[in-house]
Amino acid sequence: MTTAFTSTAPGRAVGHHRRSRRSPVPLLAQSLIWAGAGGVLALWWSDTNAVVGPAGWLTGAGRITGLLAGYGCAVLLALMARVPLLDHTAGTDRLARWHALGGRCTVSLALAHTLLIIWGSSVASHSNVISETSTLVLSFPDLLRGTAGFLLFLLTAVLSARAARRRMSYETWHYLHFATYLAVFLVFGHQLSDGADFVANRTAQAAWYALFLGVAALLIRYRFLVPVRRGLRHRLRVVAVRPEAPGVVSVHLTGEHLDQLGARPGQFLRWRFLTRGLWWTANPYSLSAPAHPQHLRITVKATGGHSAALAHLRPGTRVWAEGPYGSFTADRRTGSKVLLLAGGVGITPLRALFETLPGEVTLIHRTRRVDDLALRAEIDAIAAHRQAAVHYVVDEPARHSSPLTARALSDLVPELAAHDVYLCGPPGMTRTAIEALRAAGVPARHIHHESFEF
């Protein structure tokens, strides 16, 4: 069977191998989240003497779901605060998955809270649901604002659904999410003014203020102050834009004190190009070469308006870079043998890792056509230097194609099951590759990838 059309023989290992240790930070973060939820339930329990009758049960359930929904709002914001310690250990994509799951749970709790409170009040007052809703919204302090915040949450949930996201750009989706800040502010006031667990409980009020003010401090620091400080300190500018493949360009940047940025191979930054049409958004792109004290490089494929516009950047354009982010680094590996598996422009972080990862490294780059093999000359030079194996697999022409199966991968990489695998590519390719790797005997904990799907 014909497979890869270029391969250099594997040889010496490069660098010093150090067995990685899993950071306890993600587990600690999860434990703190669950402990906080337990504290919220304890607050309701301590403030509830007895639950009597259907109205009492409905209202009690409404109070619990309301407290948990409010707490969930704080957790959601904290997960997306881009705290370096958490981001570099858990990984940006894992935090995003936690955020998405937490968002669904929080919206569901808020919806349940709304329905249960209205239903319980309706039973207690022997009135119909519609008139009771009107009475609650118009009579209780800050409940009208709380209703507005709840509706904003529902809107965000609808726009975050997969079917809706496919119809909008990353930039539009990103900025619509800022509505959640307003929603949290509106709901926070409603909880303190109307929540039975807060009205006469100054300790609970102080704890709630401390929770939300602490999260606000993290957001202000890491989402706003740190990017501004780094933008002023590093003074990044575009120095050149060079084509690498059809629709793929490398953007070369220079700046000051870049060694203090702390960017590692495999990580990405959020890049804000201060030019017309691009200044208003910061998009994530991986470093396609190891960071240098005087210059950085990203390699980008035109898949949307923002990425396509990068081909027309002019030298001298100012750039603000937020980050670095992600845990897709050498720290993830557990052994001395590593496979880097790239699909299309997913080669960008893997090219940086290919140059720097210690141990015996094999690279597979899959594309549709030969012309799509971006950075091939650099990869060949690195492979020759470190005597590493490189396999290029293309769909066209067919004689160089190879299915993404356990057997095909095992034919290319002897002792595949003993490798750590770094995987980066389109979502469909990533899912297929993970299935093939698991079928080939690679443990799930040895398959490392980060998804940039929004």
Coordinates of N, CA and C in Angstrom, one line a residue, residues 110 144 169 179 221 250 346 360:
A110 N -31.5 28.7 36.1 CA -32.2 30.0 36.2 C -33.7 29.8 35.7
L144 N -37.7 43.4 38.2 CA -37.8 43.8 36.8 C -36.4 43.7 36.2
S169 N -20.0 34.9 12.5 CA -18.5 34.9 12.6 C -18.1 34.7 14.0
A179 N -22.7 40.5 26.5 CA -24.0 40.7 27.2 C -24.2 40.0 28.5
R221 N -8.2 42.2 35.9 CA -6.8 42.1 35.8 C -6.3 41.4 34.5
S250 N 2.4 33.5 6.6 CA 3.1 33.7 7.9 C 3.2 35.2 8.1
G346 N -3.2 22.9 10.9 CA -2.9 22.4 12.3 C -1.4 22.2 12.5
E360 N 12.4 10.9 20.9 CA 12.3 10.4 19.5 C 10.9 10.9 19.0

